[in-house]
Short mmCIF file of C-alpha atoms and ligand atoms in Angstrom, two decimals:
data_model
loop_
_atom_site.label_atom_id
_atom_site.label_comp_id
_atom_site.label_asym_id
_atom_site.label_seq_id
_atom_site.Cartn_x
_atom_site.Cartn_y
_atom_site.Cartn_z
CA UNK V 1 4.24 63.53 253.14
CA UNK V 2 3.63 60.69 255.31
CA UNK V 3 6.11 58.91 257.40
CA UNK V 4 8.45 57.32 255.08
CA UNK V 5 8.14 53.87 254.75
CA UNK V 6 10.93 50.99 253.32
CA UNK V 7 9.93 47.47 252.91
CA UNK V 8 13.07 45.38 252.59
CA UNK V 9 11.62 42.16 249.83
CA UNK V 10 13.74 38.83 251.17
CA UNK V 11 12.46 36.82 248.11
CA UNK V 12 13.68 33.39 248.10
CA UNK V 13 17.12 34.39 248.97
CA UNK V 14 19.03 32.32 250.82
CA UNK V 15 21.01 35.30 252.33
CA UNK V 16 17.33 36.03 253.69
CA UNK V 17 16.10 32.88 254.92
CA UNK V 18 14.93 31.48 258.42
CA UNK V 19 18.40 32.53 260.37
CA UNK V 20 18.96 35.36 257.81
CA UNK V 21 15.78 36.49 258.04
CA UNK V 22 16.17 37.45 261.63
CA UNK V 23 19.07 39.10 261.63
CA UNK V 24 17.38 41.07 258.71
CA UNK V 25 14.70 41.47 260.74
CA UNK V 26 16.28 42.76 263.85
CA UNK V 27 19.03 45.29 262.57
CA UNK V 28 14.89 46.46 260.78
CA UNK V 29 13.91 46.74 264.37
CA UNK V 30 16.61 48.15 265.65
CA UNK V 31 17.63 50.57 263.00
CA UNK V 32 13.56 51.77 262.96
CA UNK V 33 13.59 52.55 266.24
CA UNK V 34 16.77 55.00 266.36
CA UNK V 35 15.83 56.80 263.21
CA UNK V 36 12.11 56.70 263.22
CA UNK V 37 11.60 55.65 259.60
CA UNK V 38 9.22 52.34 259.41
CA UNK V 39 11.31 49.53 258.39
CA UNK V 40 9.05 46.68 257.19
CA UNK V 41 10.64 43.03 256.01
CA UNK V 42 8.70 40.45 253.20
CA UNK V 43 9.74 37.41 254.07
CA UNK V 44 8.99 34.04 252.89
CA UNK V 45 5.58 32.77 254.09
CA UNK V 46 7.87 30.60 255.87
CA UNK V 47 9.58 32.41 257.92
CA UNK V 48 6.70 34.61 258.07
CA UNK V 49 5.13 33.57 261.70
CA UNK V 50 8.44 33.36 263.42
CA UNK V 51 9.33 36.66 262.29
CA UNK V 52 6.14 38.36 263.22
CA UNK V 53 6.15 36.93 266.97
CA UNK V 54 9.84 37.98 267.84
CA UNK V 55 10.43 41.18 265.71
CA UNK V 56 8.66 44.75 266.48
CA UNK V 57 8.82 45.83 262.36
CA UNK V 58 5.51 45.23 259.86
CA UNK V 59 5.62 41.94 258.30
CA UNK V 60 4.44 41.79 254.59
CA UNK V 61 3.97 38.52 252.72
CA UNK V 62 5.08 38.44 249.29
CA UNK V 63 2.12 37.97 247.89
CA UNK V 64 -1.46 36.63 248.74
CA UNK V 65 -4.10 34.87 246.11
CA UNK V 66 -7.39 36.54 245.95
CA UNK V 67 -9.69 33.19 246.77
CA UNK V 68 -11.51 32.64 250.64
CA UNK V 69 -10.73 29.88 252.89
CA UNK V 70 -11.85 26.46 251.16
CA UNK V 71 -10.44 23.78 248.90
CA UNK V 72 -7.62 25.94 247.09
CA UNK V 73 -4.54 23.99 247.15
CA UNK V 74 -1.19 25.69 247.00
CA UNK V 75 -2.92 29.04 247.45
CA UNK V 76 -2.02 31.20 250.05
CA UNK V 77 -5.23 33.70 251.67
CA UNK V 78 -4.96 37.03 252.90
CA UNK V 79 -6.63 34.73 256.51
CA UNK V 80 -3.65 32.55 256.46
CA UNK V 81 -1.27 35.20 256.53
CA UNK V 82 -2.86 38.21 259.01
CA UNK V 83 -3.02 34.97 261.18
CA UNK V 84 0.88 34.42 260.92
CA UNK V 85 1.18 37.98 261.77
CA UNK V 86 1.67 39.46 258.99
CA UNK V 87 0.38 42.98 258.62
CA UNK V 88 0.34 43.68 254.76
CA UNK V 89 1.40 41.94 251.42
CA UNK V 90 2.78 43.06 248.62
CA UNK V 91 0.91 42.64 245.31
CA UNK V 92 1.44 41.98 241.76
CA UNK V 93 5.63 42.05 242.32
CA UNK V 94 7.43 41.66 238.99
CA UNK V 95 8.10 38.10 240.16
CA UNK V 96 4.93 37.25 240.70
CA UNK V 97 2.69 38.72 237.62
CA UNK V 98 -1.01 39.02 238.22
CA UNK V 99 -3.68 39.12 235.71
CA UNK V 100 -5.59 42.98 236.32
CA UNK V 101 -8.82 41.06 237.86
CA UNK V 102 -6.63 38.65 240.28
CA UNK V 103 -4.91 41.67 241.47
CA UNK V 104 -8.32 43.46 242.67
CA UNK V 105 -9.27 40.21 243.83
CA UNK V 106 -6.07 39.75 245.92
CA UNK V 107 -6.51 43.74 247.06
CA UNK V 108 -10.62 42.85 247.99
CA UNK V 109 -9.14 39.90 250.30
CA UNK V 110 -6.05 41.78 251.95
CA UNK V 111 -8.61 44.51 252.51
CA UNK V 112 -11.03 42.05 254.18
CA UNK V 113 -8.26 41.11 256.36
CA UNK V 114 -7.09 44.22 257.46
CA UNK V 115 -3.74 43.99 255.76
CA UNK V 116 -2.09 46.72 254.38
CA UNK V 117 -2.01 46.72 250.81
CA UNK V 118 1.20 47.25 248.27
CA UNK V 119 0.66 46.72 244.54
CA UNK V 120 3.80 46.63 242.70
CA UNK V 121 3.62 47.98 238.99
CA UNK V 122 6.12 48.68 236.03
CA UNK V 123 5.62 51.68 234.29
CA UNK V 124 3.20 54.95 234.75
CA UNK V 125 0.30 53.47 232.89
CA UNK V 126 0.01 50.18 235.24
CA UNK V 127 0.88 52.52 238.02
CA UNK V 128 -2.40 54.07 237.11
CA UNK V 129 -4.30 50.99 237.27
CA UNK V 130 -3.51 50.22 240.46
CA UNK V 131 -3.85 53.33 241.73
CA UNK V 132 -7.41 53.04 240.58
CA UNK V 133 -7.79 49.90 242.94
CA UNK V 134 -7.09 52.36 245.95
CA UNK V 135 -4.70 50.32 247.96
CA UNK V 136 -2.71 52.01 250.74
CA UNK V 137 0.45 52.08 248.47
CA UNK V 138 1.64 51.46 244.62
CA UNK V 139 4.95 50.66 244.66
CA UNK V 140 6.97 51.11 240.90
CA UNK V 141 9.61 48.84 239.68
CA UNK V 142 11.49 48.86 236.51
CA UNK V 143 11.95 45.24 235.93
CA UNK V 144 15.25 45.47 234.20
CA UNK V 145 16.79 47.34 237.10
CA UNK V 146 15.64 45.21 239.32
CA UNK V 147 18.48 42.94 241.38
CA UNK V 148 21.03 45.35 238.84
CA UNK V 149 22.79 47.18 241.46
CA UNK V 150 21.54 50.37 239.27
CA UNK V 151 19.67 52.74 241.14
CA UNK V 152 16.12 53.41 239.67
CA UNK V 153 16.53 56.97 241.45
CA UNK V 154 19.93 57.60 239.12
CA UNK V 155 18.91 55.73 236.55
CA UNK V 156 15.54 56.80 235.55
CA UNK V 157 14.20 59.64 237.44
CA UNK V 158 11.68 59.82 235.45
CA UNK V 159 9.80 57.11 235.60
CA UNK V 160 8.95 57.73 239.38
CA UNK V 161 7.73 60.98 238.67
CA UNK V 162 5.54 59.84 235.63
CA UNK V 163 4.46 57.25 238.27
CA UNK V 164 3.67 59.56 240.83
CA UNK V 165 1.61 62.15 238.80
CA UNK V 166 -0.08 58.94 237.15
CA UNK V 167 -1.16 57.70 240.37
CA UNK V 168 -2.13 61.11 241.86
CA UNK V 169 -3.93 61.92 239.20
CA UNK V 170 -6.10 58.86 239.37
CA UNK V 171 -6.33 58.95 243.67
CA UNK V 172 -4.79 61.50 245.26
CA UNK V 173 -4.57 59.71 248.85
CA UNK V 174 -2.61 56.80 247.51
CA UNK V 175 1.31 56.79 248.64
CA UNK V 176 3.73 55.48 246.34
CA UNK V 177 6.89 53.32 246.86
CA UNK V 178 9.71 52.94 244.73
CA UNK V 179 12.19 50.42 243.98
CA UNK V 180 14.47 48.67 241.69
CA UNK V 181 18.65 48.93 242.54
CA UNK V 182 17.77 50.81 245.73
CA UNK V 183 21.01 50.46 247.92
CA UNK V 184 21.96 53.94 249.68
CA UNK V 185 21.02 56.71 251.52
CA UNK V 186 21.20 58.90 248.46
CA UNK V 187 19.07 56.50 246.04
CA UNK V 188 16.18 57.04 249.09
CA UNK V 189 16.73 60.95 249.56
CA UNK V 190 16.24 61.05 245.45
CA UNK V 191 13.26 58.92 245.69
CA UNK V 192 11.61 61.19 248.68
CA UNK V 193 12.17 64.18 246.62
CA UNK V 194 10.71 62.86 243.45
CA UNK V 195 7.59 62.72 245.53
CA UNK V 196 7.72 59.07 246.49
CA UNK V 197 6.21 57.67 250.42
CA UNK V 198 9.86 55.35 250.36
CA UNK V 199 11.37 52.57 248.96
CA UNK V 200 10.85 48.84 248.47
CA UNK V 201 14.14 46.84 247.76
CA UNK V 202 15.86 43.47 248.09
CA UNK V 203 19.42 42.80 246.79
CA UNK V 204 20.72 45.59 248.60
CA UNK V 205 20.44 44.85 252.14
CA UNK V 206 19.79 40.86 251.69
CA UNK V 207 22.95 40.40 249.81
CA UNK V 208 24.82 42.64 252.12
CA UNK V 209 27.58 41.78 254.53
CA UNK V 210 26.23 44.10 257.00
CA UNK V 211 22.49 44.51 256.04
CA UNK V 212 22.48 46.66 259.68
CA UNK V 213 25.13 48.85 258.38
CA UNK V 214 23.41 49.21 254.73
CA UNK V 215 20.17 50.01 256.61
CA UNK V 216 21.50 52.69 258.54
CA UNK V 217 23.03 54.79 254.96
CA UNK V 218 19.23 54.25 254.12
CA UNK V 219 17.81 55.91 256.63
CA UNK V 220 20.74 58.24 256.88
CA UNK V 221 19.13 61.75 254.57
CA UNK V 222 16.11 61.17 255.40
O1 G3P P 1 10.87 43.99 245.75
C1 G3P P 1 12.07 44.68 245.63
C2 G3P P 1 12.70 44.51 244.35
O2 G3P P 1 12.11 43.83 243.36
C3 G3P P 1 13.90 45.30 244.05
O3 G3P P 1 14.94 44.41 244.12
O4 G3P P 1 17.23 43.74 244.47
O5 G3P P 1 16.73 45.62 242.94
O6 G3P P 1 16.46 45.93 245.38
P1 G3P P 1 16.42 44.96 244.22
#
């Protein structure tokens, strides 16, 4: 297995917004560094240049359209973003849908721009999909557990191993992410064993008194 990776998701929080986002971002830093797990952070495109520059931890926008540089209004490129700092997007996340073809297109442009690439999916059979698009990770979310406080790892075990063989099966070098109620140590050590790459989660650590002290139970069976 690969280095295990968790992507904490800041959405539009307001826990996880310009001041909140740092102090996300640095217990990410710091936290990364003493265990050795990658700790990336999604914030909001605003926040996403500031956060880049002063934080060692891989930035991820939250989502990226598939167009080039021109005369797209209120889109967002994969350019605009590497050149804020950001060194991968997420894809397709249950709050923001994609059709199938904007989702290769997005993948194509990240691609072209050297960003990582995370396509989030809901079940096994979209799992598959994306796998077939060959990004760097698929990432599954069961959209009713997501922001529940339920675990997907306790709550539906199966679903991440359905995922996982799906996505195998279709491209055996793609690593797959989890997420949806992650919020301990034990939710992540369930999710590694499944056969999961690590976790992507939100609510958990952005909603958290102590995000530094939530972060370190993550990290803590790995
Ligand atoms: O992108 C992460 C996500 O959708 C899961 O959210 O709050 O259940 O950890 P949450």
């Amino acid at each position: 297995m690969a280095e295990p990776l968790i992507i904490v998701n800041l959405k539009a929080y307001a826990e996880g917004m310009g001041e909140g986002a740092g102090i996300i971002a640095a217990a990410a830093e710091e936290i990364g560094e003493e265990s050795g797990v990658t700790i990336g952070v999604a914030p909001a495109y605003t926040d996403l240049h500031p956060i880049a520059m002063h934080y060692a931890v891989p930035v991820y926008a939250q989502h990226i359209d598939g167009v080039a540089p021109g005369a797209y209004t209120g889109h967002v490129t994969a350019e605009q973003v590497r050149a804020a700092g950001a060194f991968g997007t997420l894809i397709n996340h249950s709050e923001r849908r994609l059709t199938l073809a904007a989702i290769e297109a997005s993948c194509a442009a990240a691609r072209k721009s050297d960003l990582q690439t995370v396509i989030c999916t809901n079940n096994a059979a979209t799992t598959a999909a994306a796998a077939a698009l060959s990004p760097d990770y698929v990432a599954i979310e069961p959209p009713e557990l997501i922001g529940s406080g339920v675990s997907v790892s306790k709550a539906d075990p199966g679903i991440i191993e359905r995922s996982v063989m799906a996505a195998k099966n279709v491209n055996p070098g793609v690593r797959v992410l989890t997420g949806a109620g992650i919020s301990t140590g034990e939710c992540v050590r369930i999710a590694l064993e499944l056969g999961t790459d690590g976790v992507l989660l939100a609510s958990g650590v952005v909603k958290a008194k102590d995000p530094a002290a939530v972060l370190r139970d993550l990290v803590s069976l790995i």
